[in-house]
PDB file of C-alpha atoms in Angstrom:
ATOM      1  CA  PHE H   1     111.475 102.624 104.987  1.00 46.00           C
ATOM      2  CA  GLU H   2     112.457  98.927 105.033  1.00 55.00           C
ATOM      3  CA  GLU H   3     115.456  99.658 102.807  1.00 64.00           C
ATOM      4  CA  TYR H   4     116.611 102.582 105.011  1.00 57.00           C
ATOM      5  CA  PHE H   5     116.495 100.505 108.210  1.00 55.00           C
ATOM      6  CA  GLU H   6     118.216  97.509 106.481  1.00 63.00           C
ATOM      7  CA  ASN H   7     120.927  99.622 105.201  1.00 66.00           C
ATOM      8  CA  THR H   8     121.536 101.294 108.599  1.00 61.00           C
ATOM      9  CA  LEU H   9     121.697  97.994 110.450  1.00 60.00           C
ATOM     10  CA  ASN H  10     124.022  96.569 107.708  1.00 69.00           C
ATOM     11  CA  TYR H  11     126.306  99.556 108.005  1.00 66.00           C
ATOM     12  CA  ILE H  12     126.477  99.253 111.817  1.00 60.00           C
ATOM     13  CA  ASN H  13     127.196  95.488 111.526  1.00 65.00           C
ATOM     14  CA  GLU H  14     130.101  96.260 109.185  1.00 70.00           C
ATOM     15  CA  ILE H  15     131.502  98.864 111.786  1.00 62.00           C
ATOM     16  CA  LYS H  16     131.304  96.304 114.583  1.00 61.00           C
ATOM     17  CA  LYS H  17     133.338  93.792 112.470  1.00 67.00           C
ATOM     18  CA  LYS H  18     136.176  96.395 111.995  1.00 65.00           C
ATOM     19  CA  GLY H  19     136.405  97.123 115.828  1.00 61.00           C
ATOM     20  CA  PRO H  20     134.796 100.553 116.089  1.00 56.00           C
ATOM     21  CA  LYS H  21     136.362 103.559 117.508  1.00 56.00           C
ATOM     22  CA  GLU H  22     134.755 105.687 120.139  1.00 51.00           C
ATOM     23  CA  ASN H  23     131.684 107.599 118.798  1.00 52.00           C
ATOM     24  CA  ALA H  24     131.638 105.447 115.671  1.00 52.00           C
ATOM     25  CA  TYR H  25     127.860 104.549 116.085  1.00 49.00           C
ATOM     26  CA  LEU H  26     126.826 108.109 116.656  1.00 51.00           C
ATOM     27  CA  SER H  27     128.607 109.202 113.481  1.00 54.00           C
ATOM     28  CA  VAL H  28     126.508 106.889 111.434  1.00 53.00           C
ATOM     29  CA  ILE H  29     123.645 109.415 111.947  1.00 50.00           C
ATOM     30  CA  LEU H  30     125.307 112.751 112.907  1.00 50.00           C
ATOM     31  CA  GLY H  31     128.662 112.728 111.239  1.00 54.00           C
ATOM     32  CA  ASN H  32     131.034 114.986 113.186  1.00 53.00           C
ATOM     33  CA  THR H  33     128.290 116.831 115.069  1.00 50.00           C
ATOM     34  CA  ASN H  34     128.587 114.454 118.096  1.00 49.00           C
ATOM     35  CA  LEU H  35     132.432 115.134 118.259  1.00 48.00           C
ATOM     36  CA  ASP H  36     131.874 118.880 118.650  1.00 52.00           C
ATOM     37  CA  VAL H  37     129.321 118.179 121.594  1.00 50.00           C
ATOM     38  CA  SER H  38     131.545 115.481 123.218  1.00 47.00           C
ATOM     39  CA  ASN H  39     134.649 117.699 123.134  1.00 49.00           C
ATOM     40  CA  SER H  40     132.820 120.561 124.835  1.00 48.00           C
ATOM     41  CA  ASN H  41     134.195 121.437 128.306  1.00 48.00           C
ATOM     42  CA  ASP H  42     130.963 123.078 129.321  1.00 46.00           C
ATOM     43  CA  MET H  43     128.006 120.755 129.018  1.00 42.00           C
ATOM     44  CA  PHE H  44     125.765 122.709 131.489  1.00 43.00           C
ATOM     45  CA  PHE H  45     123.684 124.153 128.531  1.00 45.00           C
ATOM     46  CA  THR H  46     122.051 126.968 130.648  1.00 45.00           C
ATOM     47  CA  THR H  47     125.416 128.707 130.903  1.00 47.00           C
ATOM     48  CA  ASN H  48     126.872 127.769 127.405  1.00 53.00           C
ATOM     49  CA  ASP H  49     126.271 130.581 124.929  1.00 59.00           C
ATOM     50  CA  ASN H  50     127.986 128.652 121.948  1.00 64.00           C
ATOM     51  CA  ILE H  51     125.461 128.850 119.168  1.00 66.00           C
ATOM     52  CA  ASN H  52     127.181 126.047 117.182  1.00 69.00           C
ATOM     53  CA  LEU H  53     126.944 123.864 120.251  1.00 62.00           C
ATOM     54  CA  LEU H  54     123.287 124.643 120.390  1.00 61.00           C
ATOM     55  CA  ARG H  55     122.726 123.682 116.832  1.00 68.00           C
ATOM     56  CA  ASN H  56     124.581 120.311 117.305  1.00 64.00           C
ATOM     57  CA  LEU H  57     122.575 119.636 120.550  1.00 58.00           C
ATOM     58  CA  ASP H  58     119.402 120.413 118.558  1.00 61.00           C
ATOM     59  CA  LYS H  59     120.294 117.835 115.827  1.00 62.00           C
ATOM     60  CA  ILE H  60     121.173 115.208 118.414  1.00 58.00           C
ATOM     61  CA  SER H  61     117.888 115.863 120.305  1.00 55.00           C
ATOM     62  CA  SER H  62     115.916 115.483 117.004  1.00 56.00           C
ATOM     63  CA  HIS H  63     117.446 111.946 116.596  1.00 54.00           C
ATOM     64  CA  TYR H  64     117.363 110.865 120.079  1.00 51.00           C
ATOM     65  CA  ALA H  65     114.327 112.303 121.628  1.00 66.00           C
ATOM     66  CA  LEU H  66     112.702 109.361 123.352  1.00 76.00           C
ATOM     67  CA  GLY H  67     109.277 109.487 121.842  1.00 83.00           C
ATOM     68  CA  HIS H  68     110.649 109.630 118.279  1.00 80.00           C
ATOM     69  CA  PHE H  69     113.235 106.937 118.992  1.00 78.00           C
ATOM     70  CA  LEU H  70     110.594 104.509 120.329  1.00 82.00           C
ATOM     71  CA  ILE H  71     108.193 105.061 117.474  1.00 88.00           C
ATOM     72  CA  LEU H  72     111.182 104.361 115.039  1.00 83.00           C
ATOM     73  CA  LYS H  73     111.784 101.003 116.957  1.00 83.00           C
ATOM     74  CA  LEU H  74     108.145 100.272 116.660  1.00 86.00           C
ATOM     75  CA  ALA H  75     108.329 100.935 112.822  1.00 86.00           C
ATOM     76  CA  LEU H  76     111.131  98.595 112.405  1.00 85.00           C
ATOM     77  CA  LYS H  77     109.773  95.796 114.678  1.00 86.00           C
ATOM     78  CA  ASN H  78     106.407  95.897 113.056  1.00 86.00           C
ATOM     79  CA  PHE H  79     107.278  97.021 109.510  1.00 87.00           C
ATOM     80  CA  GLU H  80     105.228  94.375 107.645  1.00 87.00           C
ATOM     81  CA  ASN H  81     102.059  95.053 109.862  1.00 86.00           C
ATOM     82  CA  TYR H  82     102.261  98.756 109.358  1.00 89.00           C
ATOM     83  CA  PHE H  83     103.457  99.331 105.868  1.00 86.00           C
ATOM     84  CA  MET H  84     102.733  96.089 103.981  1.00 86.00           C
ATOM     85  CA  GLN H  85      99.803  94.148 105.356  1.00 84.00           C
ATOM     86  CA  GLY H  86      98.176  97.203 106.926  1.00 80.00           C
ATOM     87  CA  GLU H  87      97.047  95.248 110.062  1.00 80.00           C
ATOM     88  CA  LEU H  88      98.131  98.179 112.227  1.00 84.00           C
ATOM     89  CA  THR H  89      98.061 101.874 111.676  1.00 88.00           C
ATOM     90  CA  PHE H  90     101.367 103.904 111.952  1.00 90.00           C
ATOM     91  CA  PHE H  91     101.579 107.478 113.458  1.00 91.00           C
ATOM     92  CA  SER H  92     104.680 109.554 114.033  1.00 89.00           C
ATOM     93  CA  TRP H  93     105.468 110.875 117.434  1.00 88.00           C
ATOM     94  CA  GLN H  94     104.656 114.295 116.312  1.00 84.00           C
ATOM     95  CA  LYS H  95     101.309 113.298 114.745  1.00 88.00           C
ATOM     96  CA  ILE H  96     100.335 111.799 118.196  1.00 91.00           C
ATOM     97  CA  LEU H  97     101.186 114.902 120.022  1.00 88.00           C
ATOM     98  CA  GLN H  98      99.090 116.969 117.608  1.00 87.00           C
ATOM     99  CA  HIS H  99      95.869 115.273 118.786  1.00 89.00           C
ATOM    100  CA  ASN H 100      94.027 116.080 121.938  1.00 87.00           C
ATOM    101  CA  ILE H 101      94.663 114.616 125.313  1.00 86.00           C
ATOM    102  CA  SER H 102      92.259 111.657 125.020  1.00 82.00           C
ATOM    103  CA  ASP H 103      92.945 110.887 121.418  1.00 88.00           C
ATOM    104  CA  ARG H 104      96.719 110.474 121.991  1.00 90.00           C
ATOM    105  CA  PHE H 105      96.041 107.256 123.923  1.00 89.00           C
ATOM    106  CA  ARG H 106      93.588 106.057 121.290  1.00 88.00           C
ATOM    107  CA  LEU H 107      96.148 106.524 118.522  1.00 90.00           C
ATOM    108  CA  LEU H 108      98.600 104.649 120.535  1.00 89.00           C
ATOM    109  CA  ASP H 109      96.062 101.812 120.989  1.00 86.00           C
ATOM    110  CA  ILE H 110      95.572 101.575 117.261  1.00 86.00           C
ATOM    111  CA  MET H 111      99.334 101.485 116.651  1.00 87.00           C
ATOM    112  CA  CYS H 112      99.976  98.759 119.208  1.00 85.00           C
ATOM    113  CA  ASP H 113      96.894  96.486 119.080  1.00 71.00           C
ATOM    114  CA  ALA H 114      94.200  96.908 116.472  1.00 48.00           C
ATOM    115  CA  ASP H 115      91.842  94.494 118.277  1.00 49.00           C
ATOM    116  CA  GLY H 116      92.299  95.946 121.808  1.00 46.00           C
ATOM    117  CA  ILE H 117      91.407  99.520 121.561  1.00 47.00           C
ATOM    118  CA  ASN H 118      90.687 100.936 125.005  1.00 49.00           C
ATOM    119  CA  TYR H 119      87.517 103.024 125.062  1.00 44.00           C
ATOM    120  CA  SER H 120      86.952 102.659 128.813  1.00 45.00           C
ATOM    121  CA  LYS H 121      84.591 105.245 130.352  1.00 46.00           C
ATOM    122  CA  LYS H 122      87.085 105.732 133.145  1.00 50.00           C
ATOM    123  CA  LYS H 123      89.707 108.507 132.543  1.00 53.00           C
ATOM    124  CA  ARG H 124      92.759 106.943 131.041  1.00 52.00           C
ATOM    125  CA  ARG H 125      95.158 108.891 133.173  1.00 51.00           C
ATOM    126  CA  LYS H 126      93.653 107.224 136.245  1.00 52.00           C
ATOM    127  CA  SER H 127      93.453 103.741 134.913  1.00 53.00           C
ATOM    128  CA  TYR H 128      96.473 103.209 132.691  1.00 51.00           C
ATOM    129  CA  LEU H 129      98.868 102.266 135.531  1.00 48.00           C
ATOM    130  CA  LYS H 130      96.450  99.510 136.708  1.00 51.00           C
ATOM    131  CA  ASN H 131      96.147  97.835 133.421  1.00 54.00           C
ATOM    132  CA  ASN H 132      97.991  94.536 132.850  1.00 50.00           C
ATOM    133  CA  LYS H 133     100.951  95.423 130.604  1.00 48.00           C
ATOM    134  CA  ASN H 134     102.240  91.879 129.960  1.00 50.00           C
ATOM    135  CA  SER H 135     100.523  91.522 126.608  1.00 50.00           C
ATOM    136  CA  SER H 136     102.005  94.802 125.387  1.00 61.00           C
ATOM    137  CA  CYS H 137     105.587  95.371 124.030  1.00 75.00           C
ATOM    138  CA  ASP H 138     108.014  97.474 125.939  1.00 77.00           C
ATOM    139  CA  GLU H 139     107.937 100.287 123.376  1.00 82.00           C
ATOM    140  CA  CYS H 140     104.156 100.639 123.675  1.00 85.00           C
ATOM    141  CA  ASN H 141     104.301 100.641 127.463  1.00 83.00           C
ATOM    142  CA  ILE H 142     106.863 103.363 127.557  1.00 82.00           C
ATOM    143  CA  LEU H 143     105.068 105.466 124.935  1.00 87.00           C
ATOM    144  CA  GLU H 144     101.933 105.204 127.066  1.00 86.00           C
ATOM    145  CA  PHE H 145     103.875 106.418 130.022  1.00 83.00           C
ATOM    146  CA  LEU H 146     105.308 109.322 128.029  1.00 86.00           C
ATOM    147  CA  ILE H 147     101.965 110.299 126.726  1.00 89.00           C
ATOM    148  CA  HIS H 148     100.554 110.194 130.233  1.00 88.00           C
ATOM    149  CA  HIS H 149     103.242 112.612 131.620  1.00 85.00           C
ATOM    150  CA  PHE H 150     102.974 114.931 128.509  1.00 88.00           C
ATOM    151  CA  ASN H 151      99.281 115.182 129.046  1.00 90.00           C
ATOM    152  CA  LYS H 152      99.813 115.968 132.658  1.00 88.00           C
ATOM    153  CA  TYR H 153     102.509 118.704 131.695  1.00 87.00           C
ATOM    154  CA  GLN H 154      99.989 120.350 129.198  1.00 89.00           C
ATOM    155  CA  MET H 155      97.160 120.321 131.811  1.00 90.00           C
ATOM    156  CA  GLU H 156      99.413 121.897 134.539  1.00 89.00           C
ATOM    157  CA  LEU H 157     100.466 124.583 132.137  1.00 89.00           C
ATOM    158  CA  ILE H 158      97.000 125.404 131.091  1.00 88.00           C
ATOM    159  CA  THR H 159      95.882 125.434 134.752  1.00 88.00           C
ATOM    160  CA  ASN H 160      98.819 127.697 135.943  1.00 88.00           C
ATOM    161  CA  ILE H 161      98.604 130.130 133.116  1.00 88.00           C
ATOM    162  CA  TYR H 162      94.996 130.631 133.409  1.00 85.00           C
ATOM    163  CA  GLN H 163      93.969 134.291 134.165  1.00 83.00           C
ATOM    164  CA  GLU H 164      91.091 136.683 133.594  1.00 76.00           C
ATOM    165  CA  ASP H 165      92.362 137.993 130.231  1.00 79.00           C
ATOM    166  CA  PHE H 166      93.762 134.605 129.085  1.00 84.00           C
ATOM    167  CA  ASN H 167      91.468 131.664 129.868  1.00 80.00           C
ATOM    168  CA  THR H 168      92.469 129.015 127.349  1.00 80.00           C
ATOM    169  CA  GLN H 169      90.939 125.551 127.649  1.00 77.00           C
ATOM    170  CA  VAL H 170      92.413 122.027 127.222  1.00 74.00           C
ATOM    171  CA  LEU H 171      89.864 121.194 124.535  1.00 72.00           C
ATOM    172  CA  LEU H 172      90.525 124.045 122.224  1.00 76.00           C
ATOM    173  CA  GLU H 173      92.075 123.349 118.789  1.00 82.00           C
ATOM    174  CA  HIS H 174      95.824 123.550 119.130  1.00 84.00           C
ATOM    175  CA  ASN H 175      96.048 126.271 116.452  1.00 84.00           C
ATOM    176  CA  HIS H 176      93.541 128.368 118.407  1.00 86.00           C
ATOM    177  CA  ILE H 177      95.576 127.923 121.549  1.00 87.00           C
ATOM    178  CA  LYS H 178      98.650 129.254 119.808  1.00 87.00           C
ATOM    179  CA  GLU H 179      96.879 132.097 118.272  1.00 88.00           C
ATOM    180  CA  ASP H 180      95.124 133.079 121.466  1.00 89.00           C
ATOM    181  CA  PHE H 181      98.461 133.094 123.444  1.00 90.00           C
ATOM    182  CA  LEU H 182     100.351 135.233 120.827  1.00 88.00           C
ATOM    183  CA  LYS H 183      97.322 137.589 120.771  1.00 89.00           C
ATOM    184  CA  PHE H 184      97.484 137.764 124.599  1.00 90.00           C
ATOM    185  CA  MET H 185     101.199 138.356 124.632  1.00 89.00           C
ATOM    186  CA  CYS H 186     101.644 140.599 121.639  1.00 87.00           C
ATOM    187  CA  ASN H 187      98.175 141.455 120.333  1.00 85.00           C
ATOM    188  CA  ASP H 188      99.323 140.052 117.011  1.00 81.00           C
ATOM    189  CA  ILE H 189      99.425 136.541 115.848  1.00 80.00           C
ATOM    190  CA  ASP H 190     101.699 137.185 112.789  1.00 77.00           C
ATOM    191  CA  SER H 191     104.559 139.228 114.267  1.00 76.00           C
ATOM    192  CA  CYS H 192     105.182 138.343 117.959  1.00 79.00           C
ATOM    193  CA  ASN H 193     108.409 138.449 119.939  1.00 79.00           C
ATOM    194  CA  MET H 194     107.125 137.453 123.362  1.00 83.00           C
ATOM    195  CA  TYR H 195     110.287 138.667 125.120  1.00 81.00           C
ATOM    196  CA  SER H 196     109.602 142.221 123.889  1.00 81.00           C
ATOM    197  CA  SER H 197     105.882 142.146 124.526  1.00 85.00           C
ATOM    198  CA  ASN H 198     104.417 144.353 127.211  1.00 86.00           C
ATOM    199  CA  ASN H 199     102.825 141.475 129.140  1.00 87.00           C
ATOM    200  CA  PHE H 200     106.187 139.819 129.466  1.00 87.00           C
ATOM    201  CA  LEU H 201     108.251 142.926 130.228  1.00 84.00           C
ATOM    202  CA  THR H 202     105.808 144.225 132.860  1.00 85.00           C
ATOM    203  CA  GLU H 203     105.643 140.869 134.672  1.00 82.00           C
ATOM    204  CA  GLY H 204     108.151 140.795 137.638  1.00 74.00           C
ATOM    205  CA  ILE H 205     111.489 142.444 137.104  1.00 65.00           C
ATOM    206  CA  ASN H 206     112.334 143.743 133.635  1.00 60.00           C
ATOM    207  CA  VAL H 207     115.664 142.063 133.035  1.00 56.00           C
ATOM    208  CA  ILE H 208     115.939 143.077 129.286  1.00 52.00           C
ATOM    209  CA  PRO H 209     117.647 146.529 129.109  1.00 43.00           C
ATOM    210  CA  VAL H 210     115.686 149.094 127.107  1.00 34.00           C
ATOM    211  CA  GLU H 211     118.652 149.786 124.764  1.00 35.00           C
ATOM    212  CA  SER H 212     119.022 146.209 123.718  1.00 40.00           C
ATOM    213  CA  ARG H 213     115.408 145.522 122.804  1.00 42.00           C
ATOM    214  CA  SER H 214     115.925 146.592 119.135  1.00 39.00           C
ATOM    215  CA  SER H 215     118.142 143.489 118.668  1.00 47.00           C
ATOM    216  CA  TYR H 216     115.008 141.381 119.160  1.00 46.00           C
ATOM    217  CA  SER H 217     112.861 142.435 116.101  1.00 47.00           C
ATOM    218  CA  SER H 218     109.123 142.521 116.753  1.00 44.00           C
ATOM    219  CA  SER H 219     108.792 140.567 113.291  1.00 48.00           C
ATOM    220  CA  ILE H 220     110.926 137.635 114.477  1.00 52.00           C
ATOM    221  CA  ASN H 221     109.475 134.187 114.504  1.00 62.00           C
ATOM    222  CA  PRO H 222     108.149 133.614 117.998  1.00 61.00           C
ATOM    223  CA  PHE H 223     109.388 129.994 117.842  1.00 65.00           C
ATOM    224  CA  ASN H 224     112.938 130.864 116.577  1.00 65.00           C
ATOM    225  CA  LEU H 225     115.015 128.318 118.489  1.00 62.00           C
ATOM    226  CA  GLU H 226     118.184 130.397 118.786  1.00 66.00           C
ATOM    227  CA  THR H 227     116.454 133.466 119.965  1.00 68.00           C
ATOM    228  CA  ASN H 228     114.519 131.575 122.648  1.00 69.00           C
ATOM    229  CA  PHE H 229     117.571 129.684 123.728  1.00 68.00           C
ATOM    230  CA  PHE H 230     119.616 132.775 123.890  1.00 72.00           C
ATOM    231  CA  ILE H 231     117.166 134.527 126.176  1.00 72.00           C
ATOM    232  CA  PHE H 232     116.651 131.314 128.226  1.00 71.00           C
ATOM    233  CA  THR H 233     120.392 130.839 128.895  1.00 70.00           C
ATOM    234  CA  LYS H 234     121.152 134.602 129.711  1.00 73.00           C
ATOM    235  CA  GLN H 235     118.059 135.416 131.757  1.00 75.00           C
ATOM    236  CA  TYR H 236     116.114 132.395 132.922  1.00 73.00           C
ATOM    237  CA  ASN H 237     117.485 132.655 136.480  1.00 76.00           C
ATOM    238  CA  TYR H 238     115.956 136.195 136.775  1.00 78.00           C
ATOM    239  CA  PHE H 239     112.468 135.420 135.448  1.00 81.00           C
ATOM    240  CA  SER H 240     109.585 135.464 137.691  1.00 85.00           C
ATOM    241  CA  PRO H 241     107.410 132.357 138.072  1.00 86.00           C
ATOM    242  CA  LYS H 242     104.954 133.809 135.549  1.00 88.00           C
ATOM    243  CA  LYS H 243     107.553 134.497 132.929  1.00 87.00           C
ATOM    244  CA  ILE H 244     108.716 130.872 133.311  1.00 85.00           C
ATOM    245  CA  ILE H 245     105.241 129.633 132.740  1.00 89.00           C
ATOM    246  CA  TYR H 246     104.991 131.905 129.552  1.00 89.00           C
ATOM    247  CA  MET H 247     108.268 130.443 128.242  1.00 85.00           C
ATOM    248  CA  HIS H 248     107.024 126.819 128.693  1.00 86.00           C
ATOM    249  CA  PHE H 249     103.649 127.687 127.285  1.00 90.00           C
ATOM    250  CA  LEU H 250     105.214 129.184 124.125  1.00 87.00           C
ATOM    251  CA  ASN H 251     107.214 125.888 123.767  1.00 83.00           C
ATOM    252  CA  LEU H 252     104.043 123.846 124.258  1.00 86.00           C
ATOM    253  CA  THR H 253     102.148 125.795 121.580  1.00 87.00           C
ATOM    254  CA  GLY H 254     104.983 125.028 119.132  1.00 82.00           C
ATOM    255  CA  LEU H 255     105.033 121.388 119.950  1.00 81.00           C
ATOM    256  CA  LEU H 256     101.288 121.079 119.504  1.00 84.00           C
ATOM    257  CA  SER H 257     101.336 123.089 116.285  1.00 79.00           C
ATOM    258  CA  SER H 258     104.150 120.910 114.782  1.00 70.00           C
ATOM    259  CA  LEU H 259     106.768 123.676 114.844  1.00 64.00           C
ATOM    260  CA  LYS H 260     109.737 121.368 115.242  1.00 51.00           C
ATOM    261  CA  LYS H 261     112.222 124.079 115.937  1.00 48.00           C
ATOM    262  CA  ASN H 262     110.429 124.664 119.173  1.00 43.00           C
ATOM    263  CA  PHE H 263     111.718 121.620 121.029  1.00 38.00           C
ATOM    264  CA  PHE H 264     114.298 123.389 123.106  1.00 38.00           C
ATOM    265  CA  ILE H 265     112.616 122.592 126.462  1.00 38.00           C
ATOM    266  CA  ILE H 266     110.636 119.364 125.861  1.00 38.00           C
ATOM    267  CA  SER H 267     111.545 116.476 123.680  1.00 34.00           C
TER     268      SER H 267
END
C-alpha cells in the first residue's frame, strides 16, 4: 500500500514539473476513459443511452465515490498506525457499509480513535451533530456525516417499502434482506429479473411492452449494471412511486451485499 501511494504521488509531482495538460491528473488513474466522458455533449445521464459512456462513468465513480476516496485519504495519512504499528484498525468503505446501522459508527470510531470509541446509550443519529468535532480529522467528520445520511436513506427505504407481504426489518442480516426482496419480487432468489416480475409489472402503468420482455431474460443477474441502467434511463419517468422504491431497494441490497456493480444510484 505504502509503495503504491508513494509511486502515485511521485508520478503526479513529475507531471506538475512538466506543466500538465488538461485532464493530465485524471489520466493517471483512468487513462483515456475520462476523455470520452469529458467530450460527451450529453452529460444528463438519464437521457444518454451510450453504453460505453455508462461504462466509463462507472469506472470514474468507482475511483471518486466520496466514501471510498476519504477512506483512501485516511489510509495514506495514517499508514503507519494502520498497517505497521497496528494502533488503529483499517476498514474499507464497503466493509463499513456491510455492517448494521449502529456498528457502522463503531467501526468508524475504531478507525479514527482507538481510545475514544463512542458507546453512548443515546442513539448516534441524534447525538453525532452535537459532539465536539475539533479533535477529529476532517476525513473522519465527513465519513461520519456520510454514514449518518446513508443510515437515514436505508431506514427510509425500509419504512416505505414495508407492506403486508414484504415486511423486512432494519436489523435483519443483509443477505436475508436481499433474499427476501428477490423472493418477494420473483419468488426466486437465484434467477430474478425484477423488471419482468409480476409484482413490478402489475404496479402502476406497465411501461414494458409485452413483445420486448424476452430481451430481459429471467435468468439475468438482478444486479447487472447495464440492464438496470438501461431500464432506468428509458422508463424511470414513467415509473410509479412504488416502482421507484423497488429500484432503490434493489440497489440498496446490492450495496449491503457487496455487489459492487450495483452502485448506479448511490455511491
